[in-house]
Amino acid sequence: MDNNNLYNKIIDNDSTRPLWGQELLRDVLLNDLLGNDTHSIMYWAGKKIARKFPLKDALDTVLFFKQSGLGDLSVASENKHEIKWTLSGDIVAKRIEANPDADFMFESGFLAQIAQQQFGVISEAEMNPKEEKDGTVLIRVHMDPKHPAPVIEDSVKEFDLKQ
């Protein structure tokens, strides 16, 4: 990744400029520190954070992503086995534009854990970089309605999201 390219893409846009510090840590420092393990560690970090900020439904999840500067989240489709989320917005588009291999595994892990908490079944997520189109990312959360989710000790019982 060309760090100059990332910097310019983020700083040159009024809506993403305030997120430069977040991107500096995420796409530069963490990537350097974690190396080849970046994808898997970011996925599990997303799951861990979701346990600390349990959200009651899809509307809260969308709002939390917006408030956290992760992008604009929307449900593309949903059934008892899968939720397809679309992640878009200036920050997502600029990250992809600056680095075609931009990692969205944190968001994927977060969404997997939120689904597991909300539906009470084992859930895992995937995002396929080949499905990224026009600055958006498709994240698929697969749920197994036949397998109840285990109770996780470090989960927070309540979290009040401000509207």
PDB file of C-alpha atoms in Angstrom:
ATOM      1  CA  MET A   1       0.000   0.000   0.000  1.00  0.00           C
ATOM      2  CA  ASP A   2       1.197   3.489  -0.829  1.00  0.00           C
ATOM      3  CA  ASN A   3       0.830   5.475   2.413  1.00  0.00           C
ATOM      4  CA  ASN A   4       0.967   8.771   0.513  1.00  0.00           C
ATOM      5  CA  ASN A   5      -1.986   7.628  -1.574  1.00  0.00           C
ATOM      6  CA  LEU A   6      -4.012   6.687   1.530  1.00  0.00           C
ATOM      7  CA  TYR A   7      -3.173   9.983   3.227  1.00  0.00           C
ATOM      8  CA  ASN A   8      -4.146  12.068   0.182  1.00  0.00           C
ATOM      9  CA  LYS A   9      -7.407  10.162  -0.409  1.00  0.00           C
ATOM     10  CA  ILE A  10      -8.489  10.651   3.214  1.00  0.00           C
ATOM     11  CA  ILE A  11      -7.263  14.234   3.787  1.00  0.00           C
ATOM     12  CA  ASP A  12      -8.514  15.612   0.457  1.00  0.00           C
ATOM     13  CA  ASN A  13     -12.145  14.756   1.293  1.00  0.00           C
ATOM     14  CA  ASP A  14     -14.012  16.935   3.813  1.00  0.00           C
ATOM     15  CA  SER A  15     -16.124  14.025   5.086  1.00  0.00           C
ATOM     16  CA  THR A  16     -13.178  11.662   5.666  1.00  0.00           C
ATOM     17  CA  ARG A  17     -10.573  14.166   6.920  1.00  0.00           C
ATOM     18  CA  PRO A  18     -11.672  13.789  10.584  1.00  0.00           C
ATOM     19  CA  LEU A  19     -11.116  10.028  10.247  1.00  0.00           C
ATOM     20  CA  TRP A  20      -7.435  10.285   9.271  1.00  0.00           C
ATOM     21  CA  GLY A  21      -6.190   9.289  12.742  1.00  0.00           C
ATOM     22  CA  GLN A  22      -8.384   6.205  12.745  1.00  0.00           C
ATOM     23  CA  GLU A  23      -7.127   5.203   9.298  1.00  0.00           C
ATOM     24  CA  LEU A  24      -3.509   5.876  10.229  1.00  0.00           C
ATOM     25  CA  LEU A  25      -3.819   3.384  13.073  1.00  0.00           C
ATOM     26  CA  ARG A  26      -5.946   0.869  11.212  1.00  0.00           C
ATOM     27  CA  ASP A  27      -4.477   0.699   7.728  1.00  0.00           C
ATOM     28  CA  VAL A  28      -0.873   1.578   8.503  1.00  0.00           C
ATOM     29  CA  LEU A  29       0.153   0.773  12.083  1.00  0.00           C
ATOM     30  CA  LEU A  30      -2.016  -2.305  12.719  1.00  0.00           C
ATOM     31  CA  ASN A  31      -1.208  -3.718   9.302  1.00  0.00           C
ATOM     32  CA  ASP A  32       2.531  -3.349  10.034  1.00  0.00           C
ATOM     33  CA  LEU A  33       2.216  -4.821  13.521  1.00  0.00           C
ATOM     34  CA  LEU A  34      -0.013  -7.750  12.595  1.00  0.00           C
ATOM     35  CA  GLY A  35       1.497  -8.580   9.198  1.00  0.00           C
ATOM     36  CA  ASN A  36       0.100 -11.776   7.677  1.00  0.00           C
ATOM     37  CA  ASP A  37      -2.264 -12.231  10.635  1.00  0.00           C
ATOM     38  CA  THR A  38      -4.058  -8.917  10.054  1.00  0.00           C
ATOM     39  CA  HIS A  39      -7.221 -10.426   8.535  1.00  0.00           C
ATOM     40  CA  SER A  40      -7.852 -13.015  11.234  1.00  0.00           C
ATOM     41  CA  ILE A  41      -6.923 -10.751  14.154  1.00  0.00           C
ATOM     42  CA  MET A  42      -9.105  -7.908  12.860  1.00  0.00           C
ATOM     43  CA  TYR A  43     -12.025 -10.344  12.451  1.00  0.00           C
ATOM     44  CA  TRP A  44     -11.708 -11.556  16.056  1.00  0.00           C
ATOM     45  CA  ALA A  45     -11.203  -7.968  17.262  1.00  0.00           C
ATOM     46  CA  GLY A  46     -14.522  -7.062  15.620  1.00  0.00           C
ATOM     47  CA  LYS A  47     -16.215  -9.934  17.442  1.00  0.00           C
ATOM     48  CA  LYS A  48     -14.665  -8.851  20.752  1.00  0.00           C
ATOM     49  CA  ILE A  49     -15.803  -5.242  20.359  1.00  0.00           C
ATOM     50  CA  ALA A  50     -19.336  -6.376  19.435  1.00  0.00           C
ATOM     51  CA  ARG A  51     -19.527  -8.247  22.745  1.00  0.00           C
ATOM     52  CA  LYS A  52     -18.692  -5.000  24.536  1.00  0.00           C
ATOM     53  CA  PHE A  53     -21.319  -3.035  22.585  1.00  0.00           C
ATOM     54  CA  PRO A  54     -24.307  -5.378  22.154  1.00  0.00           C
ATOM     55  CA  LEU A  55     -26.893  -3.864  19.837  1.00  0.00           C
ATOM     56  CA  LYS A  56     -30.563  -4.808  19.939  1.00  0.00           C
ATOM     57  CA  ASP A  57     -31.411  -4.767  16.222  1.00  0.00           C
ATOM     58  CA  ALA A  58     -30.378  -3.863  12.668  1.00  0.00           C
ATOM     59  CA  LEU A  59     -31.338  -0.196  13.107  1.00  0.00           C
ATOM     60  CA  ASP A  60     -28.984   0.149  16.081  1.00  0.00           C
ATOM     61  CA  THR A  61     -26.257  -1.670  14.142  1.00  0.00           C
ATOM     62  CA  VAL A  62     -26.580   0.763  11.230  1.00  0.00           C
ATOM     63  CA  LEU A  63     -26.467   3.750  13.591  1.00  0.00           C
ATOM     64  CA  PHE A  64     -23.473   2.347  15.515  1.00  0.00           C
ATOM     65  CA  PHE A  65     -21.475   1.924  12.283  1.00  0.00           C
ATOM     66  CA  LYS A  66     -22.270   5.503  11.262  1.00  0.00           C
ATOM     67  CA  GLN A  67     -21.377   6.918  14.688  1.00  0.00           C
ATOM     68  CA  SER A  68     -18.146   4.893  14.782  1.00  0.00           C
ATOM     69  CA  GLY A  69     -16.934   6.173  11.406  1.00  0.00           C
ATOM     70  CA  LEU A  70     -16.988   2.689   9.878  1.00  0.00           C
ATOM     71  CA  GLY A  71     -19.263   3.644   6.988  1.00  0.00           C
ATOM     72  CA  ASP A  72     -22.879   3.466   5.900  1.00  0.00           C
ATOM     73  CA  LEU A  73     -24.370   0.057   6.573  1.00  0.00           C
ATOM     74  CA  SER A  74     -27.574  -1.342   5.111  1.00  0.00           C
ATOM     75  CA  VAL A  75     -29.255  -4.731   4.888  1.00  0.00           C
ATOM     76  CA  ALA A  76     -29.243  -5.963   1.283  1.00  0.00           C
ATOM     77  CA  SER A  77     -31.185  -9.157   2.089  1.00  0.00           C
ATOM     78  CA  GLU A  78     -32.031 -11.356   5.041  1.00  0.00           C
ATOM     79  CA  ASN A  79     -33.360 -14.845   5.728  1.00  0.00           C
ATOM     80  CA  LYS A  80     -32.960 -17.327   8.585  1.00  0.00           C
ATOM     81  CA  HIS A  81     -29.609 -18.540   7.225  1.00  0.00           C
ATOM     82  CA  GLU A  82     -27.937 -15.349   5.990  1.00  0.00           C
ATOM     83  CA  ILE A  83     -27.883 -11.581   6.264  1.00  0.00           C
ATOM     84  CA  LYS A  84     -26.200  -9.682   3.453  1.00  0.00           C
ATOM     85  CA  TRP A  85     -24.970  -6.280   4.539  1.00  0.00           C
ATOM     86  CA  THR A  86     -23.727  -3.534   2.230  1.00  0.00           C
ATOM     87  CA  LEU A  87     -21.054  -1.245   3.630  1.00  0.00           C
ATOM     88  CA  SER A  88     -20.548   2.003   1.728  1.00  0.00           C
ATOM     89  CA  GLY A  89     -19.838   5.682   2.242  1.00  0.00           C
ATOM     90  CA  ASP A  90     -16.942   8.031   1.659  1.00  0.00           C
ATOM     91  CA  ILE A  91     -14.570   6.336   4.113  1.00  0.00           C
ATOM     92  CA  VAL A  92     -15.161   2.901   2.581  1.00  0.00           C
ATOM     93  CA  ALA A  93     -14.754   4.199  -0.965  1.00  0.00           C
ATOM     94  CA  LYS A  94     -11.583   6.140  -0.097  1.00  0.00           C
ATOM     95  CA  ARG A  95     -10.012   3.141   1.655  1.00  0.00           C
ATOM     96  CA  ILE A  96     -10.717   0.922  -1.365  1.00  0.00           C
ATOM     97  CA  GLU A  97      -9.523   3.606  -3.772  1.00  0.00           C
ATOM     98  CA  ALA A  98      -6.257   4.037  -1.831  1.00  0.00           C
ATOM     99  CA  ASN A  99      -5.743   0.306  -1.361  1.00  0.00           C
ATOM    100  CA  PRO A 100      -7.632  -2.283  -3.423  1.00  0.00           C
ATOM    101  CA  ASP A 101      -6.724  -4.825  -0.686  1.00  0.00           C
ATOM    102  CA  ALA A 102      -8.273  -2.736   2.106  1.00  0.00           C
ATOM    103  CA  ASP A 103      -9.320  -4.975   4.979  1.00  0.00           C
ATOM    104  CA  PHE A 104     -12.931  -4.972   6.226  1.00  0.00           C
ATOM    105  CA  MET A 105     -12.563  -8.000   8.461  1.00  0.00           C
ATOM    106  CA  PHE A 106     -13.140  -5.932  11.608  1.00  0.00           C
ATOM    107  CA  GLU A 107     -16.595  -5.012  10.320  1.00  0.00           C
ATOM    108  CA  SER A 108     -17.215  -8.620   9.272  1.00  0.00           C
ATOM    109  CA  GLY A 109     -16.348  -9.975  12.715  1.00  0.00           C
ATOM    110  CA  PHE A 110     -18.470  -7.307  14.381  1.00  0.00           C
ATOM    111  CA  LEU A 111     -21.500  -8.182  12.249  1.00  0.00           C
ATOM    112  CA  ALA A 112     -21.028 -11.920  12.850  1.00  0.00           C
ATOM    113  CA  GLN A 113     -21.005 -11.429  16.613  1.00  0.00           C
ATOM    114  CA  ILE A 114     -23.965  -9.039  16.579  1.00  0.00           C
ATOM    115  CA  ALA A 115     -26.014 -11.588  14.599  1.00  0.00           C
ATOM    116  CA  GLN A 116     -24.992 -14.303  17.044  1.00  0.00           C
ATOM    117  CA  GLN A 117     -26.128 -12.145  19.975  1.00  0.00           C
ATOM    118  CA  GLN A 118     -29.358 -10.977  18.343  1.00  0.00           C
ATOM    119  CA  PHE A 119     -30.493 -14.357  16.986  1.00  0.00           C
ATOM    120  CA  GLY A 120     -28.861 -16.669  19.530  1.00  0.00           C
ATOM    121  CA  VAL A 121     -27.314 -18.976  16.911  1.00  0.00           C
ATOM    122  CA  ILE A 122     -23.776 -19.643  15.698  1.00  0.00           C
ATOM    123  CA  SER A 123     -22.900 -16.946  13.144  1.00  0.00           C
ATOM    124  CA  GLU A 124     -19.834 -16.277  11.007  1.00  0.00           C
ATOM    125  CA  ALA A 125     -19.205 -13.639   8.356  1.00  0.00           C
ATOM    126  CA  GLU A 126     -17.259 -13.342   5.161  1.00  0.00           C
ATOM    127  CA  MET A 127     -16.468 -10.550   2.800  1.00  0.00           C
ATOM    128  CA  ASN A 128     -15.185 -11.325  -0.632  1.00  0.00           C
ATOM    129  CA  PRO A 129     -12.953  -8.570  -2.022  1.00  0.00           C
ATOM    130  CA  LYS A 130     -14.027  -9.548  -5.532  1.00  0.00           C
ATOM    131  CA  GLU A 131     -17.568  -8.447  -4.658  1.00  0.00           C
ATOM    132  CA  GLU A 132     -16.510  -4.877  -3.917  1.00  0.00           C
ATOM    133  CA  LYS A 133     -18.205  -2.636  -6.440  1.00  0.00           C
ATOM    134  CA  ASP A 134     -18.065   1.118  -6.784  1.00  0.00           C
ATOM    135  CA  GLY A 135     -16.682   1.745  -3.312  1.00  0.00           C
ATOM    136  CA  THR A 136     -18.999  -0.658  -1.482  1.00  0.00           C
ATOM    137  CA  VAL A 137     -18.334  -3.895   0.370  1.00  0.00           C
ATOM    138  CA  LEU A 138     -20.724  -6.844   0.631  1.00  0.00           C
ATOM    139  CA  ILE A 139     -20.505  -8.740   3.923  1.00  0.00           C
ATOM    140  CA  ARG A 140     -22.377 -12.019   4.264  1.00  0.00           C
ATOM    141  CA  VAL A 141     -23.267 -13.221   7.764  1.00  0.00           C
ATOM    142  CA  HIS A 142     -24.050 -16.928   7.755  1.00  0.00           C
ATOM    143  CA  MET A 143     -26.240 -18.197  10.601  1.00  0.00           C
ATOM    144  CA  ASP A 144     -26.845 -21.771  11.657  1.00  0.00           C
ATOM    145  CA  PRO A 145     -30.356 -21.908  13.158  1.00  0.00           C
ATOM    146  CA  LYS A 146     -29.761 -25.510  14.299  1.00  0.00           C
ATOM    147  CA  HIS A 147     -26.855 -24.578  16.566  1.00  0.00           C
ATOM    148  CA  PRO A 148     -27.468 -22.277  19.531  1.00  0.00           C
ATOM    149  CA  ALA A 149     -24.707 -19.810  20.308  1.00  0.00           C
ATOM    150  CA  PRO A 150     -22.684 -20.398  23.464  1.00  0.00           C
ATOM    151  CA  VAL A 151     -22.926 -17.903  26.293  1.00  0.00           C
ATOM    152  CA  ILE A 152     -19.793 -15.766  26.230  1.00  0.00           C
ATOM    153  CA  GLU A 153     -18.536 -14.610  29.615  1.00  0.00           C
ATOM    154  CA  ASP A 154     -17.181 -11.181  28.594  1.00  0.00           C
ATOM    155  CA  SER A 155     -20.418 -10.050  26.924  1.00  0.00           C
ATOM    156  CA  VAL A 156     -21.983  -6.872  28.267  1.00  0.00           C
ATOM    157  CA  LYS A 157     -25.663  -7.260  29.134  1.00  0.00           C
ATOM    158  CA  GLU A 158     -26.896  -3.802  28.155  1.00  0.00           C
ATOM    159  CA  PHE A 159     -25.676  -0.991  25.963  1.00  0.00           C
ATOM    160  CA  ASP A 160     -27.698   2.173  25.357  1.00  0.00           C
ATOM    161  CA  LEU A 161     -27.044   3.696  21.950  1.00  0.00           C
ATOM    162  CA  LYS A 162     -27.749   7.435  21.674  1.00  0.00           C
ATOM    163  CA  GLN A 163     -29.921   8.343  18.726  1.00  0.00           C
TER     164      GLN A 163
END
